[in-house]
Short mmCIF file of C-alpha atoms and ligand atoms in Angstrom, two decimals:
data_model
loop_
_atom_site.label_atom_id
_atom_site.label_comp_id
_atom_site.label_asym_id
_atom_site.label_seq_id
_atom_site.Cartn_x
_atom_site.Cartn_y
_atom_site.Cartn_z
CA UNK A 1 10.97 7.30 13.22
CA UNK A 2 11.71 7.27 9.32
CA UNK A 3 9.85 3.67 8.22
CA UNK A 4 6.39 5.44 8.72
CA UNK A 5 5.06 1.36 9.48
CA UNK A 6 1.14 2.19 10.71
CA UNK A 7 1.47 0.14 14.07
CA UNK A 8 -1.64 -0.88 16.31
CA UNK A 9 -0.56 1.45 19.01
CA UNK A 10 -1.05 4.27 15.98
CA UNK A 11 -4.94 3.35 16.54
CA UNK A 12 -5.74 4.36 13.06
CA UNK A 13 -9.20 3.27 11.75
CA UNK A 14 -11.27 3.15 8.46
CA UNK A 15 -14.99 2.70 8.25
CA UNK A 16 -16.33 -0.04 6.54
CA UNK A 17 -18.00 3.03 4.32
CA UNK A 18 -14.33 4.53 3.21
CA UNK A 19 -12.17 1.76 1.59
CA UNK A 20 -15.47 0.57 0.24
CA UNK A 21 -17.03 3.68 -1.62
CA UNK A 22 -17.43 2.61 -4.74
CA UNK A 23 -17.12 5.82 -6.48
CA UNK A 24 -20.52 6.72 -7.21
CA UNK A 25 -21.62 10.73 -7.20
CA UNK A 26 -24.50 13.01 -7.98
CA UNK A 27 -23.00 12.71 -11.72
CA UNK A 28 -22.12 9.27 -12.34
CA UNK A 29 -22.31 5.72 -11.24
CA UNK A 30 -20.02 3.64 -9.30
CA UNK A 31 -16.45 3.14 -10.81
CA UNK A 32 -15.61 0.38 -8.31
CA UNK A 33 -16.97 -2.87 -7.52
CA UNK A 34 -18.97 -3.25 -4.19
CA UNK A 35 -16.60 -5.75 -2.04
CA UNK A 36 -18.64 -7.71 0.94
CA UNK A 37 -17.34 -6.48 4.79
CA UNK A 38 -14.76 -9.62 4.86
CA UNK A 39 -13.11 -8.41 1.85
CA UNK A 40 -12.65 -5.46 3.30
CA UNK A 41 -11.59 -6.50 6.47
CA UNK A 42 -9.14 -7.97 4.92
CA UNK A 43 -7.90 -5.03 2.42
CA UNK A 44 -7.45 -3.24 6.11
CA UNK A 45 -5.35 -5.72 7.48
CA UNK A 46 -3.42 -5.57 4.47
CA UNK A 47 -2.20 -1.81 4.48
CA UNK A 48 -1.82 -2.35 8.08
CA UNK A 49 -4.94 -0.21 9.43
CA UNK A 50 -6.05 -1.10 13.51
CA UNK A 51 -9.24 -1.03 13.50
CA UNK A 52 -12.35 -0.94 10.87
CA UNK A 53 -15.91 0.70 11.89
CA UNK A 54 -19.41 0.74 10.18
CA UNK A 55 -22.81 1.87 10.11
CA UNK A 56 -25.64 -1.10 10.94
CA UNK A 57 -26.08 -1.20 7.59
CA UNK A 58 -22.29 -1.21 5.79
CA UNK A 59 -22.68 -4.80 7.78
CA UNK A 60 -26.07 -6.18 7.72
CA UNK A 61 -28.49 -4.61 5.25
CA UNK A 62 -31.29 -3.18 6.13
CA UNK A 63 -33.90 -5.85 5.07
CA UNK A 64 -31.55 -8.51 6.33
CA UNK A 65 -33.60 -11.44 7.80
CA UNK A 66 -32.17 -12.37 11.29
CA UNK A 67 -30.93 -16.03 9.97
CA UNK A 68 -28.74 -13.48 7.87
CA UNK A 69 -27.67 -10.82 10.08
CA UNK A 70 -26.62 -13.78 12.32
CA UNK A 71 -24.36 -15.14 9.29
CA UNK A 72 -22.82 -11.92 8.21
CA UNK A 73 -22.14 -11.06 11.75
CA UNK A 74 -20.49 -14.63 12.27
CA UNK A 75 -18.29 -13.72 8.84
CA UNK A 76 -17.16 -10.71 9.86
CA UNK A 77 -15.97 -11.72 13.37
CA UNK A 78 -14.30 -14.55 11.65
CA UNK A 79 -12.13 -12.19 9.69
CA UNK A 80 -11.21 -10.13 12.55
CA UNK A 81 -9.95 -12.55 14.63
CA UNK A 82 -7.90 -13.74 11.35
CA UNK A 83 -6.92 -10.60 10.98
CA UNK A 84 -6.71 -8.90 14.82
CA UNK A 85 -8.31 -6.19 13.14
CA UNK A 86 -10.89 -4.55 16.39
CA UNK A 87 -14.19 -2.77 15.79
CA UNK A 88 -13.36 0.35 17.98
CA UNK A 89 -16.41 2.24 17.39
CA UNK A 90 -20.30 1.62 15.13
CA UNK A 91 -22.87 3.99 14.16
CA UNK A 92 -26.44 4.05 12.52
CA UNK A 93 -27.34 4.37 8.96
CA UNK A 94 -29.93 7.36 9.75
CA UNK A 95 -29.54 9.32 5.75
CA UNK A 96 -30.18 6.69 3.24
CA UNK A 97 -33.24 5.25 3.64
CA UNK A 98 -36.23 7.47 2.21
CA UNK A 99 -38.16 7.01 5.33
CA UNK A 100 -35.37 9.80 7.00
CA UNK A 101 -35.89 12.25 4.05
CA UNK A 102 -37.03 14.70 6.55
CA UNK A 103 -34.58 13.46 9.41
CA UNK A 104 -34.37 10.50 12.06
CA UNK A 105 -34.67 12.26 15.41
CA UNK A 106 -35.69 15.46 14.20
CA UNK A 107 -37.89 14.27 11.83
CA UNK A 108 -41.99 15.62 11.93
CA UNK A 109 -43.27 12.37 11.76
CA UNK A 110 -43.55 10.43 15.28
CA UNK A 111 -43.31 7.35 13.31
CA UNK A 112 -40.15 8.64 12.15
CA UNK A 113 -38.59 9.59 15.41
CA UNK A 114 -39.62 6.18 16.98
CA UNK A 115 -38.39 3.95 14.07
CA UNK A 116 -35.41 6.22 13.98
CA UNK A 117 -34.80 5.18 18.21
CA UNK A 118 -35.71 1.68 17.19
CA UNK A 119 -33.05 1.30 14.36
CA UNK A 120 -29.99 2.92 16.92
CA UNK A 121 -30.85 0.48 20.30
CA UNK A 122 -30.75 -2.61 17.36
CA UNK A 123 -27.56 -0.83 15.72
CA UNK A 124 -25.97 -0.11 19.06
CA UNK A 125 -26.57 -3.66 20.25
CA UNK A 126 -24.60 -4.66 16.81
CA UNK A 127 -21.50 -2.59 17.53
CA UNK A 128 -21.09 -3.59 21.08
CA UNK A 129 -21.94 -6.78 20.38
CA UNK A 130 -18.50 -6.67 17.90
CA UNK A 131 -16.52 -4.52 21.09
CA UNK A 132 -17.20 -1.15 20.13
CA UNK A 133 -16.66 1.49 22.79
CA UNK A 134 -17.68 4.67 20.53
CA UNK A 135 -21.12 5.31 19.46
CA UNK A 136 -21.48 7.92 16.53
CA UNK A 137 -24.34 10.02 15.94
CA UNK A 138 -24.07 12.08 12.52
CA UNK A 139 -26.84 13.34 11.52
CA UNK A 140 -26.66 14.24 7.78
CA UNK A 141 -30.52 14.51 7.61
CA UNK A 142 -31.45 16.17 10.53
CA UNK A 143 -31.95 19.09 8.75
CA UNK A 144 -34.41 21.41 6.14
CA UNK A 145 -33.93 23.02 2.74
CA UNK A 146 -36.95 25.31 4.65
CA UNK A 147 -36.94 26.64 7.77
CA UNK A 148 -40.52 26.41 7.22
CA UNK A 149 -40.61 23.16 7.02
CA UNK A 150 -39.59 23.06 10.44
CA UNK A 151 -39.23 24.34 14.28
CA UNK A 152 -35.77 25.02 14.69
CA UNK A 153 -36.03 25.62 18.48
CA UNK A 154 -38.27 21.82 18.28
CA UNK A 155 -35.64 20.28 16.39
CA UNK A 156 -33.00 20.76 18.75
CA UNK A 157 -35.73 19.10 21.48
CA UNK A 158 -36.62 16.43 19.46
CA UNK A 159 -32.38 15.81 19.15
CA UNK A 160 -32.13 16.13 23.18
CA UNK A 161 -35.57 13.98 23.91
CA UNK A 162 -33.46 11.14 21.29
CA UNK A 163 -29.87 11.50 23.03
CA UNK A 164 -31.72 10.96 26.08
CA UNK A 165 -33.66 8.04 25.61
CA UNK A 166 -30.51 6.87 23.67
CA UNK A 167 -28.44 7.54 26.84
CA UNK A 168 -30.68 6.20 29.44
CA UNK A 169 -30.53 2.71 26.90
CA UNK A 170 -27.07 2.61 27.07
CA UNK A 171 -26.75 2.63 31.26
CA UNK A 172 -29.67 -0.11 31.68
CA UNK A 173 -27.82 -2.14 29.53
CA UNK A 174 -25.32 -1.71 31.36
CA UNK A 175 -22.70 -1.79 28.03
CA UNK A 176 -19.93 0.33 27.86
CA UNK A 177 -19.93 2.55 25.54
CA UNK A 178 -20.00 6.11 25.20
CA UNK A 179 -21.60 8.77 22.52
CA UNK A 180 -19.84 11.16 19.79
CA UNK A 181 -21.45 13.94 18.27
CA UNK A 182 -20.57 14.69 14.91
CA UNK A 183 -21.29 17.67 13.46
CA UNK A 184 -21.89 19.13 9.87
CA UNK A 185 -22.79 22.29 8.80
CA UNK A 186 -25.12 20.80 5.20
CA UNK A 187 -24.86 17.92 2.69
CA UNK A 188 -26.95 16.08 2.02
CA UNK A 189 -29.71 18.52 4.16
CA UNK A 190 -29.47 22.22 2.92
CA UNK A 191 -28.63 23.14 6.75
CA UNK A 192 -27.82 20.99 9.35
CA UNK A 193 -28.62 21.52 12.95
CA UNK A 194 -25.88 21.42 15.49
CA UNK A 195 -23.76 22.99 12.27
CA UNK A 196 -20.25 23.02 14.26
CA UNK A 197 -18.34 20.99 16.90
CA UNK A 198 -19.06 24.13 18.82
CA UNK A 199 -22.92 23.93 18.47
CA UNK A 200 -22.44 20.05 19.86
CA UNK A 201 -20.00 21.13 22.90
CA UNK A 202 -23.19 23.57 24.08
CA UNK A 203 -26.04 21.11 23.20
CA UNK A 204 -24.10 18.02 25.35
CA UNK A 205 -24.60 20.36 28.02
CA UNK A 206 -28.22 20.35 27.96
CA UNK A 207 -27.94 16.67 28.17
CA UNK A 208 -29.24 14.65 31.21
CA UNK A 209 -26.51 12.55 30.98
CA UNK A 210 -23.53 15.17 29.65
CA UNK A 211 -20.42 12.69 31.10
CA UNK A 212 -21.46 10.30 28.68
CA UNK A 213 -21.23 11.94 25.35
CA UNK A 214 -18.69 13.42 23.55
CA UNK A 215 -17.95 14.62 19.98
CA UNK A 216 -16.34 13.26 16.93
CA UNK A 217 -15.00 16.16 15.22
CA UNK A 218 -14.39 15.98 10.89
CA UNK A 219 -11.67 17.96 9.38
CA UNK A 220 -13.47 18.27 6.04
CA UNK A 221 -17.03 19.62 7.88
CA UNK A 222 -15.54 22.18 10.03
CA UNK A 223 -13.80 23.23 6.70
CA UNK A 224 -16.80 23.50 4.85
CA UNK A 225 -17.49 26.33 7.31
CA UNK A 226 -14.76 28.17 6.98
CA UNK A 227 -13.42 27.50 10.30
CA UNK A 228 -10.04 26.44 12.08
CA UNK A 229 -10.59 22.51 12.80
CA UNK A 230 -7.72 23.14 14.93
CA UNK A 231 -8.84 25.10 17.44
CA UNK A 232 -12.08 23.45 17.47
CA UNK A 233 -10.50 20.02 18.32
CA UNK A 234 -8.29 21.99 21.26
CA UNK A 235 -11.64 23.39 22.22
CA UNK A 236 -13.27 19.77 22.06
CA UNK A 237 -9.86 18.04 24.47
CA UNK A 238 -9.76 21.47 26.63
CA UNK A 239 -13.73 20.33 27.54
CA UNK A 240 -12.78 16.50 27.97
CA UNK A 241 -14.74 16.28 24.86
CA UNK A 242 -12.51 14.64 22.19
CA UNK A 243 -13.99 10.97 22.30
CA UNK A 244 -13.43 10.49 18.58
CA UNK A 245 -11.61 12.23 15.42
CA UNK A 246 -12.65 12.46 11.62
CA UNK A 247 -9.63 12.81 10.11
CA UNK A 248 -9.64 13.52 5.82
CA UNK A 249 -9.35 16.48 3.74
CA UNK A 250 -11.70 19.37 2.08
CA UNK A 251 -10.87 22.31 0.19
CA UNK A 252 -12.85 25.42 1.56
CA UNK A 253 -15.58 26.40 -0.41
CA UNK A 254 -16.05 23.26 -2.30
CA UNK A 255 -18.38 20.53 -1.95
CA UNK A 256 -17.89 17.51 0.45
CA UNK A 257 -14.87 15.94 -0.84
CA UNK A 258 -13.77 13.62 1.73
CA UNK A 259 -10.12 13.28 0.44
CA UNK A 260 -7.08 11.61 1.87
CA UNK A 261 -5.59 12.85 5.10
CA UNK A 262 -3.68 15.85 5.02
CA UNK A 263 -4.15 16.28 0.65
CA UNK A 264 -5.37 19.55 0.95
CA UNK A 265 -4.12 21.18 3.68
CA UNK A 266 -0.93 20.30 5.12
CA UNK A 267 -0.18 22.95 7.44
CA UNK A 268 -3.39 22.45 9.27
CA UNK A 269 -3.10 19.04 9.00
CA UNK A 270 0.60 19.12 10.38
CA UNK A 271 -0.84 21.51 13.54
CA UNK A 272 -3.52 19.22 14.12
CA UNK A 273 -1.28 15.64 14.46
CA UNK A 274 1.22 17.99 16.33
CA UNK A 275 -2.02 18.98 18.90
CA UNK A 276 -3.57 15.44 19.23
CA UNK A 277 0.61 14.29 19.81
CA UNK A 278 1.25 16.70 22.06
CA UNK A 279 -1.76 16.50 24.20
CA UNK A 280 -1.78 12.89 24.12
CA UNK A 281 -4.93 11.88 22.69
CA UNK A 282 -5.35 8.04 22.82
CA UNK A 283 -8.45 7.70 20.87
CA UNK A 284 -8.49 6.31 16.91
CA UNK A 285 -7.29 7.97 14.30
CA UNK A 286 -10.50 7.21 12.33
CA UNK A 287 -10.10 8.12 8.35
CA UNK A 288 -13.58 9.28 7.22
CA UNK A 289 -12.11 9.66 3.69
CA UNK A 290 -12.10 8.07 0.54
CA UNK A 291 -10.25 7.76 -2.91
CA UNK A 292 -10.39 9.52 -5.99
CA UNK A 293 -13.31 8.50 -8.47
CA UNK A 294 -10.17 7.33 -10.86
CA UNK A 295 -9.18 4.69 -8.64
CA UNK A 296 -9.43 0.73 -8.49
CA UNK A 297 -8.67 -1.00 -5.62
CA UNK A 298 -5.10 -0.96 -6.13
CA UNK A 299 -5.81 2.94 -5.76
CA UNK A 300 -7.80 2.18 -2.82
CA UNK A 301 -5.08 1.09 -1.00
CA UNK A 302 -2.43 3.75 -2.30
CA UNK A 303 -5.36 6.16 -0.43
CA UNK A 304 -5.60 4.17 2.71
CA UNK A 305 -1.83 3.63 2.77
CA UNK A 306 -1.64 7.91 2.16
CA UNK A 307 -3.77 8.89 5.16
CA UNK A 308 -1.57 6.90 7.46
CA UNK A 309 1.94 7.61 6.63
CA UNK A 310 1.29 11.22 6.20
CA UNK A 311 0.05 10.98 9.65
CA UNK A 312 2.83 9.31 10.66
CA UNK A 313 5.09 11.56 8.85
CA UNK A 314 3.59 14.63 10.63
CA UNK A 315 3.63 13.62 13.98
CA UNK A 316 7.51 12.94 13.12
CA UNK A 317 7.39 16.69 11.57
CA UNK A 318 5.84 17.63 15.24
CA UNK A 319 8.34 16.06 16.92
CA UNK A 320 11.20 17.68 15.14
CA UNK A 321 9.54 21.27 15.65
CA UNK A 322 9.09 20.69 19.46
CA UNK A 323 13.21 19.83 19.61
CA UNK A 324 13.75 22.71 16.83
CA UNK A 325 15.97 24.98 19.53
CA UNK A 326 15.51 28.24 17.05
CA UNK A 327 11.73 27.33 17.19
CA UNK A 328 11.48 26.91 20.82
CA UNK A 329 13.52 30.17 21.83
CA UNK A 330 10.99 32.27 19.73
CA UNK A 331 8.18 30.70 21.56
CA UNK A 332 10.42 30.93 24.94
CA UNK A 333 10.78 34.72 23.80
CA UNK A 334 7.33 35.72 23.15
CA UNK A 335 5.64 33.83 25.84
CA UNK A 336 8.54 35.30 28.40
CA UNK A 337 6.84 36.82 32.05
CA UNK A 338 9.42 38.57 34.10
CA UNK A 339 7.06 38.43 36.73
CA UNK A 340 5.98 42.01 37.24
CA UNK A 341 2.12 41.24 36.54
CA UNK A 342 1.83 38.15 39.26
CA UNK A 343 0.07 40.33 41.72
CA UNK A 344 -2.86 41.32 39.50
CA UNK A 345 -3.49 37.62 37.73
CA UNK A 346 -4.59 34.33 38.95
CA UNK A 347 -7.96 33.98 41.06
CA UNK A 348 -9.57 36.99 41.92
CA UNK A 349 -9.45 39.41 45.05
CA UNK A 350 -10.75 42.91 45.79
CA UNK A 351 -7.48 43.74 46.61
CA UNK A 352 -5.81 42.62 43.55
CA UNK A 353 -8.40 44.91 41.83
CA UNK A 354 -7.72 47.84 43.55
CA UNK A 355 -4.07 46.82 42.57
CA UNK A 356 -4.70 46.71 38.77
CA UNK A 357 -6.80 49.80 39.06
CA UNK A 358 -3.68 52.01 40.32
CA UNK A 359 -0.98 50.20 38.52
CA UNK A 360 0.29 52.45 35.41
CA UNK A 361 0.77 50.53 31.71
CA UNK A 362 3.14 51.60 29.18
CA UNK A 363 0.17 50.41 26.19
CA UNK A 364 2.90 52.51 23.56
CA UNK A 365 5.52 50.31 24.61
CA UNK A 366 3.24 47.71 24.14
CA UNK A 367 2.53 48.43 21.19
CA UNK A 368 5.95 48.67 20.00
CA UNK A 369 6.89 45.54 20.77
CA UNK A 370 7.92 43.30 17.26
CA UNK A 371 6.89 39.70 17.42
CA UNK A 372 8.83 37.61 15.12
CA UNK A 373 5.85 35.60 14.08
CA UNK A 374 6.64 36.00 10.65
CA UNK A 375 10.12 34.55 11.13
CA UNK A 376 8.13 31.33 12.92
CA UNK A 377 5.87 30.42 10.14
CA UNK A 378 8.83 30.62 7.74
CA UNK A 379 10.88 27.89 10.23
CA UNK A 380 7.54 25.53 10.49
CA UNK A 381 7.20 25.80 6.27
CA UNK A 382 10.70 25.11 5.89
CA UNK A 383 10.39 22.42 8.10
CA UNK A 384 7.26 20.81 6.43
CA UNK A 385 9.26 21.25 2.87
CA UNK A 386 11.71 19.26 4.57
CA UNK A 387 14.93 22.38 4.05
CA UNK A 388 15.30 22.56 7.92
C1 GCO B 1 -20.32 12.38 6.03
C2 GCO B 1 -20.01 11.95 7.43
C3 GCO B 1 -20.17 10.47 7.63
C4 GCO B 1 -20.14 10.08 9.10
C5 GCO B 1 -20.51 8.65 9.24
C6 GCO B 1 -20.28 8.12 10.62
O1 GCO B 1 -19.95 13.51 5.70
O2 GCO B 1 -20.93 11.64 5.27
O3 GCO B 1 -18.72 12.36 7.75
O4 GCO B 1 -19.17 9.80 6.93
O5 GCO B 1 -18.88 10.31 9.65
O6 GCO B 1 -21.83 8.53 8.91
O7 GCO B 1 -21.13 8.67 11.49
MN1 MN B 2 -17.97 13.84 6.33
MN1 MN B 3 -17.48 11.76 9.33
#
């Protein structure tokens, strides 16, 4: 590949939310002017994206008579079929409105909870009614500033009780759609509940309906906890797990930053595309990202452009390091078995305990051994600065 052309069989996404932040922060206002759903629709099509998803309310606002919702939903499938753009996954607005200050299905009020449940079965009737297959669930307010302000061990009830009901919707319906968990460990709450992808693999468990629901893993929020986003996706496809991706950018420490694909972090970036490539993930490539503050709309597309032929570029860069031969002997090397171990491992038996009990290690030997990790990293970074 050397054109880096996004193609539809690339499956990469953008949320209605991303190409049309306007720019505003906790400092300053918006920089950008707000363009309707069509408009950007149509910016998508132009940089080539696949598919374009949205909360309820990036669509139809929230005090959106039904005359209304019926007309903006009418505009917006208009410009998809001009555009073939699809609508591969929706989610629910449960953050901005006051009323989920204290959380949607976690909140203390009933009244909460309940309008919470009744905003989702409307919202998830509006993305499959546009052909969504993924259902998101972040939830950005289920949360405290206090733990006294709230149960932990009750929260993460009320959250199972809601993914339930939410569930049990879904199958009498009879749609087809299935559930992604994102996580987040804070902002805009103080603390977030279900902080990691790893809190969300152990809480689908507890599910009544676990084969249904997934997660939807973000770069930038596993970053903001210090962690490897790597290994938690391979954790997340190991599981059968992966039913969505965040993909965007974050340096550690810092705020949320949401930046373009692959900005901050190449390397991780590069080992991620190479795992989703290699595994053969055929979900979206969803960009949960958006432009610099500086930027017009021009800029807007330079940033949507960015996220997708970096992609592009690494999963290129993946390729080349699974046919580097110097690459490949090192891993051939260090992951070598000359078979003298194959009566201890594999599925247990007494006997092959007693056998590991009386077999004799060399653990100084062991020890000894050099592996030429060092000289590994160095090929990959040459690789990724393009000198290999
Ligand atoms: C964030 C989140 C959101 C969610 C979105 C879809 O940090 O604000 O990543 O962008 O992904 O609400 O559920
Ligand atoms: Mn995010
Ligand atoms: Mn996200």
């Amino acid at each position: 590949m050397s054109d880096y052309e996004p193609k539809p069989e690339h499956k990469f996404t953008f949320g209605l939310w991303t190409v049309g932040n306007v720019g505003r922060d906790p400092f300053g206002d918006p920089v950008r002017p707000r363009l309707s759903p069509v408009e950007l629709v149509h910016l998508l099509a132009e940089v080539g994206a696949y598919g374009v998803n949205f909360h309820d309310n990036d669509l139809v606002p929230i005090d959106a008579t039904p005359a209304k919702r019926d007309r903006i939903v009418a505009d917006f499938k208009k410009a998809l079929d001009e555009t073939g753009l699809v609508v591969p996954m929706a989610t629910t607005n449960l953050f901005g409105d006051p009323a989920f200050k204290d959380g949607a299905f976690t909140a203390n009020d009933p009244k909460v909870r309940a309008y919470a449940l009744h905003k989702t079965i409307n919202a998830i009737d509006l993305g499959v009614e546009l052909g969504a297959g993924v259902y998101v669930f972040w939830g950005g307010r289920e949360g405290v500033e206090t733990d006294a302000a709230k149960d932990p061990v009750e929260a993460i009830r009320r959250s199972r009780d809601a993914m339930n009901f939410l569930c049990e919707y879904v199958m009498d319906r009879g749609y087809n759609l299935r559930f992604a968990l994102e996580a987040k460990p804070n902002e805009p709450r103080g603390d977030i509940y279900n902080a990691t992808t790893g809190h969300m693999l152990a809480f689908i468990e507890t599910l009544d309906h676990p084969e249904m629901v997934g997660v939807n893993p973000e770069v930038a929020h596993e970053h903001m906890a210090g962690l490897n986003f790597v290994h938690g996706v391979a954790q997340a496809w190991e599981a059968g797990k992966l039913f969505h991706i965040d993909l965007n950018d974050q340096a550690f420490g810092r705020y949320d930053q949401d930046l373009r694909f692959g900005s901050v972090n190449l390397k991780s970036a590069f080992f991620l595309v190479k795992l989703l490539e290699d595994v053969g993930y055929d979900g979206s490539r969803h960009f949960d990202a958006h432009a610099y503050r500086t930027e017009d709309y021009e800029g807007v597309k330079d940033f949507a452009r960015g996220c997708m032929r970096t992609y592009l570029a690494l999963k290129d860069k993946a390729e080349q390091w699974n046919a580097d031969s110097e690459i490949q002997a090192i891993l051939a090397e260090v992951n070598a078995d000359d078979g003298s171990t194959a009566s201890f491992t594999g599925a247990y038996s007494p006997d092959k305990a007693e056998a590991l009990k009386a077999a004799k290690f060399d653990r100084v030997a062991l020890g000894a051994r050099g592996l030429p990790y060092e000289r590994l990293d160095q090929l990959t970074i040459e690789l990724l600065l393009g000198v290999r």
